[in-house]
Amino acid sequence: MRLWLSHELARQISHHALSEQPREACGVLLGAGEQVKRVIPITNTAGDPLRHYHMDERELARVIGGVDGLNLVGFYHSHPKSEPIPSPEDVKHAHYPNTPYLIVGLKDLNQPQWAAWRIDYAQVSRVELHIGDVPPPLDHQALSTRARIAILTSALIAFILMIIISLSLLPPAPPIPR
Ligand SMILES: [Zn+2]
């Protein structure tokens, strides 16, 4: 799984995160497949917004199912004073498995740190994050899996054809002498 966002969208997220400092900023990423096409800031209604985030439920409900033909492709929030690593609280409240959670860490204000994660029922794993204006290179692993399937399929077809051809080339059975 990967997440791709352009420099402009990354700028929108860091702008939102910096403008909310020292509170955590949060929002939704809409797009298609692995590509983010729109960043939607959501109000952080957490009781302690300096250390947590909770997305305003009404605002979230309006966009969670997608908007203008764009689908939900991920979530984002900021860590105003720490690394972009999911906190125990983030893990506990991650209700969308198989969905990237992008975090921007503002420990060093001059150099925001980015990381994306999958949080599948408390299982956390890193998601490859691509920030750039051109599409990321093809996923080599996926490509090799596809290639492997193609090779196996053609080998199987060749084998079946060989059996059919050799059966059709068999001479007729000799007459049984009486
Ligand atoms: Zn967090």
mmCIF file of C-alpha atoms and ligand atoms in Angstrom:
data_model
loop_
_atom_site.group_PDB
_atom_site.id
_atom_site.type_symbol
_atom_site.label_atom_id
_atom_site.label_comp_id
_atom_site.label_asym_id
_atom_site.label_seq_id
_atom_site.Cartn_x
_atom_site.Cartn_y
_atom_site.Cartn_z
ATOM 1 C CA MET A 1 0.000 0.000 0.000
ATOM 2 C CA ARG A 2 1.201 3.485 -0.871
ATOM 3 C CA LEU A 3 0.039 7.066 -0.574
ATOM 4 C CA TRP A 4 0.916 9.712 -3.157
ATOM 5 C CA LEU A 5 0.415 13.431 -2.707
ATOM 6 C CA SER A 6 1.642 16.371 -4.743
ATOM 7 C CA HIS A 7 3.872 19.107 -3.293
ATOM 8 C CA GLU A 8 0.900 21.491 -3.357
ATOM 9 C CA LEU A 9 -1.291 19.142 -1.282
ATOM 10 C CA ALA A 10 1.588 18.519 1.136
ATOM 11 C CA ARG A 11 1.950 22.299 1.444
ATOM 12 C CA GLN A 12 -1.777 22.594 2.277
ATOM 13 C CA ILE A 13 -1.408 20.002 5.028
ATOM 14 C CA SER A 14 1.682 21.591 6.566
ATOM 15 C CA HIS A 15 0.018 25.017 6.343
ATOM 16 C CA HIS A 16 -3.017 23.659 8.204
ATOM 17 C CA ALA A 17 -0.785 21.935 10.777
ATOM 18 C CA LEU A 18 1.301 25.064 11.371
ATOM 19 C CA SER A 19 -1.750 27.317 11.644
ATOM 20 C CA GLU A 20 -3.213 25.064 14.368
ATOM 21 C CA GLN A 21 -0.002 24.995 16.419
ATOM 22 C CA PRO A 22 0.287 24.121 19.267
ATOM 23 C CA ARG A 23 -2.940 22.157 18.804
ATOM 24 C CA GLU A 24 -3.093 19.050 16.658
ATOM 25 C CA ALA A 25 -4.599 19.576 13.214
ATOM 26 C CA CYS A 26 -6.567 16.827 11.489
ATOM 27 C CA GLY A 27 -8.366 16.137 8.265
ATOM 28 C CA VAL A 28 -9.382 13.790 5.497
ATOM 29 C CA LEU A 29 -7.623 12.884 2.251
ATOM 30 C CA LEU A 30 -9.814 12.313 -0.783
ATOM 31 C CA GLY A 31 -8.708 10.958 -4.126
ATOM 32 C CA ALA A 32 -8.548 7.784 -6.139
ATOM 33 C CA GLY A 33 -6.490 4.663 -5.455
ATOM 34 C CA GLU A 34 -3.196 5.711 -3.946
ATOM 35 C CA GLN A 35 -3.396 9.293 -5.221
ATOM 36 C CA VAL A 36 -4.606 12.080 -2.947
ATOM 37 C CA LYS A 37 -6.455 14.737 -4.922
ATOM 38 C CA ARG A 38 -8.012 16.862 -2.206
ATOM 39 C CA VAL A 39 -7.176 17.764 1.379
ATOM 40 C CA ILE A 40 -10.132 18.520 3.654
ATOM 41 C CA PRO A 41 -9.293 20.051 7.041
ATOM 42 C CA ILE A 42 -11.618 18.947 9.854
ATOM 43 C CA THR A 43 -12.097 20.718 13.182
ATOM 44 C CA ASN A 44 -10.296 19.018 16.056
ATOM 45 C CA THR A 45 -12.869 18.620 18.834
ATOM 46 C CA ALA A 46 -10.659 16.646 21.251
ATOM 47 C CA GLY A 47 -10.924 17.657 24.900
ATOM 48 C CA ASP A 48 -7.169 18.093 24.962
ATOM 49 C CA PRO A 49 -6.276 19.246 21.426
ATOM 50 C CA LEU A 50 -2.679 19.875 22.435
ATOM 51 C CA ARG A 51 -2.089 16.164 22.728
ATOM 52 C CA HIS A 52 -4.933 14.454 20.859
ATOM 53 C CA TYR A 53 -7.242 14.844 17.936
ATOM 54 C CA HIS A 54 -10.840 13.925 17.405
ATOM 55 C CA MET A 55 -12.473 14.840 14.131
ATOM 56 C CA ASP A 56 -15.698 16.794 14.349
ATOM 57 C CA GLU A 57 -18.267 14.104 13.632
ATOM 58 C CA ARG A 58 -20.614 16.243 11.534
ATOM 59 C CA GLU A 59 -17.817 17.519 9.322
ATOM 60 C CA LEU A 60 -16.430 14.016 8.986
ATOM 61 C CA ALA A 61 -19.831 12.522 8.109
ATOM 62 C CA ARG A 62 -20.156 15.014 5.253
ATOM 63 C CA VAL A 63 -16.992 13.810 3.491
ATOM 64 C CA ILE A 64 -16.338 10.259 4.672
ATOM 65 C CA GLY A 65 -18.345 8.690 1.838
ATOM 66 C CA GLY A 66 -16.502 10.731 -0.778
ATOM 67 C CA VAL A 67 -17.170 14.052 -2.487
ATOM 68 C CA ASP A 68 -17.394 14.980 -6.191
ATOM 69 C CA GLY A 69 -16.508 11.465 -7.321
ATOM 70 C CA LEU A 70 -13.441 11.344 -5.071
ATOM 71 C CA ASN A 71 -13.147 8.585 -2.499
ATOM 72 C CA LEU A 72 -11.717 8.508 0.984
ATOM 73 C CA VAL A 73 -8.050 7.550 0.584
ATOM 74 C CA GLY A 74 -6.724 8.410 4.036
ATOM 75 C CA PHE A 75 -6.622 10.623 7.092
ATOM 76 C CA TYR A 76 -4.041 13.082 8.340
ATOM 77 C CA HIS A 77 -3.154 14.757 11.600
ATOM 78 C CA SER A 78 -0.232 16.595 13.112
ATOM 79 C CA HIS A 79 2.047 15.937 16.030
ATOM 80 C CA PRO A 80 2.987 19.478 17.088
ATOM 81 C CA LYS A 81 5.856 18.419 19.311
ATOM 82 C CA SER A 82 6.824 14.909 18.362
ATOM 83 C CA GLU A 83 7.784 12.454 15.678
ATOM 84 C CA PRO A 84 5.196 11.315 13.103
ATOM 85 C CA ILE A 85 4.686 7.969 14.823
ATOM 86 C CA PRO A 86 1.185 6.824 15.866
ATOM 87 C CA SER A 87 0.622 7.336 19.592
ATOM 88 C CA PRO A 88 -1.112 4.618 21.636
ATOM 89 C CA GLU A 89 -4.173 6.884 21.516
ATOM 90 C CA ASP A 90 -3.965 7.095 17.691
ATOM 91 C CA VAL A 91 -3.856 3.315 17.492
ATOM 92 C CA LYS A 92 -6.763 2.887 19.896
ATOM 93 C CA HIS A 93 -8.997 5.266 17.953
ATOM 94 C CA ALA A 94 -8.101 4.173 14.426
ATOM 95 C CA HIS A 95 -11.394 2.780 13.164
ATOM 96 C CA TYR A 96 -10.507 2.397 9.497
ATOM 97 C CA PRO A 97 -8.320 -0.616 8.726
ATOM 98 C CA ASN A 98 -6.601 -0.789 5.368
ATOM 99 C CA THR A 99 -6.534 3.020 5.188
ATOM 100 C CA PRO A 100 -3.420 5.190 5.386
ATOM 101 C CA TYR A 101 -3.038 7.518 8.358
ATOM 102 C CA LEU A 102 -0.670 10.310 7.410
ATOM 103 C CA ILE A 103 1.097 12.112 10.255
ATOM 104 C CA VAL A 104 3.136 15.281 9.998
ATOM 105 C CA GLY A 105 5.592 15.775 12.837
ATOM 106 C CA LEU A 106 6.437 19.369 13.720
ATOM 107 C CA LYS A 107 9.149 18.759 16.274
ATOM 108 C CA ASP A 108 11.424 20.801 14.041
ATOM 109 C CA LEU A 109 9.252 23.587 12.627
ATOM 110 C CA ASN A 110 11.656 24.242 9.765
ATOM 111 C CA GLN A 111 11.603 20.651 8.696
ATOM 112 C CA PRO A 112 8.253 18.890 9.066
ATOM 113 C CA GLN A 113 8.594 15.111 9.104
ATOM 114 C CA TRP A 114 6.129 12.971 7.203
ATOM 115 C CA ALA A 115 5.099 9.372 7.645
ATOM 116 C CA ALA A 116 2.075 7.275 6.736
ATOM 117 C CA TRP A 117 0.794 4.219 8.546
ATOM 118 C CA ARG A 118 -1.783 1.503 8.368
ATOM 119 C CA ILE A 119 -3.492 0.715 11.634
ATOM 120 C CA ASP A 120 -5.358 -2.561 11.213
ATOM 121 C CA TYR A 121 -7.014 -3.564 14.470
ATOM 122 C CA ALA A 122 -4.089 -2.276 16.556
ATOM 123 C CA GLN A 123 -1.542 -3.722 14.124
ATOM 124 C CA VAL A 124 0.594 -0.819 12.917
ATOM 125 C CA SER A 125 2.648 -0.953 9.738
ATOM 126 C CA ARG A 126 4.385 1.641 7.618
ATOM 127 C CA VAL A 127 2.827 2.797 4.351
ATOM 128 C CA GLU A 128 5.119 4.006 1.576
ATOM 129 C CA LEU A 129 4.628 7.745 1.168
ATOM 130 C CA HIS A 130 5.381 9.505 -2.106
ATOM 131 C CA ILE A 131 5.407 13.309 -2.142
ATOM 132 C CA GLY A 132 5.955 14.604 -5.657
ATOM 133 C CA ASP A 133 4.259 15.954 -8.740
ATOM 134 C CA VAL A 134 4.940 12.955 -10.948
ATOM 135 C CA PRO A 135 3.444 9.541 -10.229
ATOM 136 C CA PRO A 136 5.590 7.225 -8.114
ATOM 137 C CA PRO A 137 7.430 4.483 -10.020
ATOM 138 C CA LEU A 138 5.514 1.276 -10.565
ATOM 139 C CA ASP A 139 5.185 -0.958 -7.583
ATOM 140 C CA HIS A 140 7.883 -3.555 -8.333
ATOM 141 C CA GLN A 141 6.521 -6.108 -5.963
ATOM 142 C CA ALA A 142 3.028 -5.938 -7.475
ATOM 143 C CA LEU A 143 4.534 -6.053 -10.961
ATOM 144 C CA SER A 144 6.558 -9.156 -10.220
ATOM 145 C CA THR A 145 3.491 -10.843 -8.726
ATOM 146 C CA ARG A 146 1.544 -10.073 -11.912
ATOM 147 C CA ALA A 147 4.470 -11.257 -14.027
ATOM 148 C CA ARG A 148 4.676 -14.475 -12.029
ATOM 149 C CA ILE A 149 0.958 -15.144 -12.548
ATOM 150 C CA ALA A 150 1.330 -14.460 -16.301
ATOM 151 C CA ILE A 151 4.266 -16.854 -16.595
ATOM 152 C CA LEU A 152 2.463 -19.617 -14.681
ATOM 153 C CA THR A 153 -0.701 -19.159 -16.771
ATOM 154 C CA SER A 154 1.159 -19.346 -20.091
ATOM 155 C CA ALA A 155 3.133 -22.386 -18.920
ATOM 156 C CA LEU A 156 -0.128 -24.107 -17.967
ATOM 157 C CA ILE A 157 -1.746 -23.255 -21.339
ATOM 158 C CA ALA A 158 1.361 -24.519 -23.186
ATOM 159 C CA PHE A 159 1.264 -27.770 -21.203
ATOM 160 C CA ILE A 160 -2.445 -28.357 -21.939
ATOM 161 C CA LEU A 161 -1.904 -27.584 -25.654
ATOM 162 C CA MET A 162 1.019 -30.025 -25.744
ATOM 163 C CA ILE A 163 -1.147 -32.793 -24.259
ATOM 164 C CA ILE A 164 -3.970 -32.093 -26.746
ATOM 165 C CA ILE A 165 -1.568 -32.042 -29.726
ATOM 166 C CA SER A 166 0.266 -35.219 -28.707
ATOM 167 C CA LEU A 167 -3.032 -37.040 -28.143
ATOM 168 C CA SER A 168 -4.242 -36.001 -31.606
ATOM 169 C CA LEU A 169 -0.988 -37.226 -33.161
ATOM 170 C CA LEU A 170 -1.245 -40.726 -31.669
ATOM 171 C CA PRO A 171 -1.634 -43.355 -34.404
ATOM 172 C CA PRO A 172 -4.947 -45.201 -34.339
ATOM 173 C CA ALA A 173 -4.944 -48.275 -32.142
ATOM 174 C CA PRO A 174 -3.798 -51.359 -34.085
ATOM 175 C CA PRO A 175 -6.506 -53.956 -34.749
ATOM 176 C CA ILE A 176 -6.485 -56.715 -32.200
ATOM 177 C CA PRO A 177 -5.592 -60.028 -33.966
ATOM 178 C CA ARG A 178 -8.119 -62.827 -33.422
HETATM 179 ZN ZN ZN B 1 -1.294 11.264 16.748
#
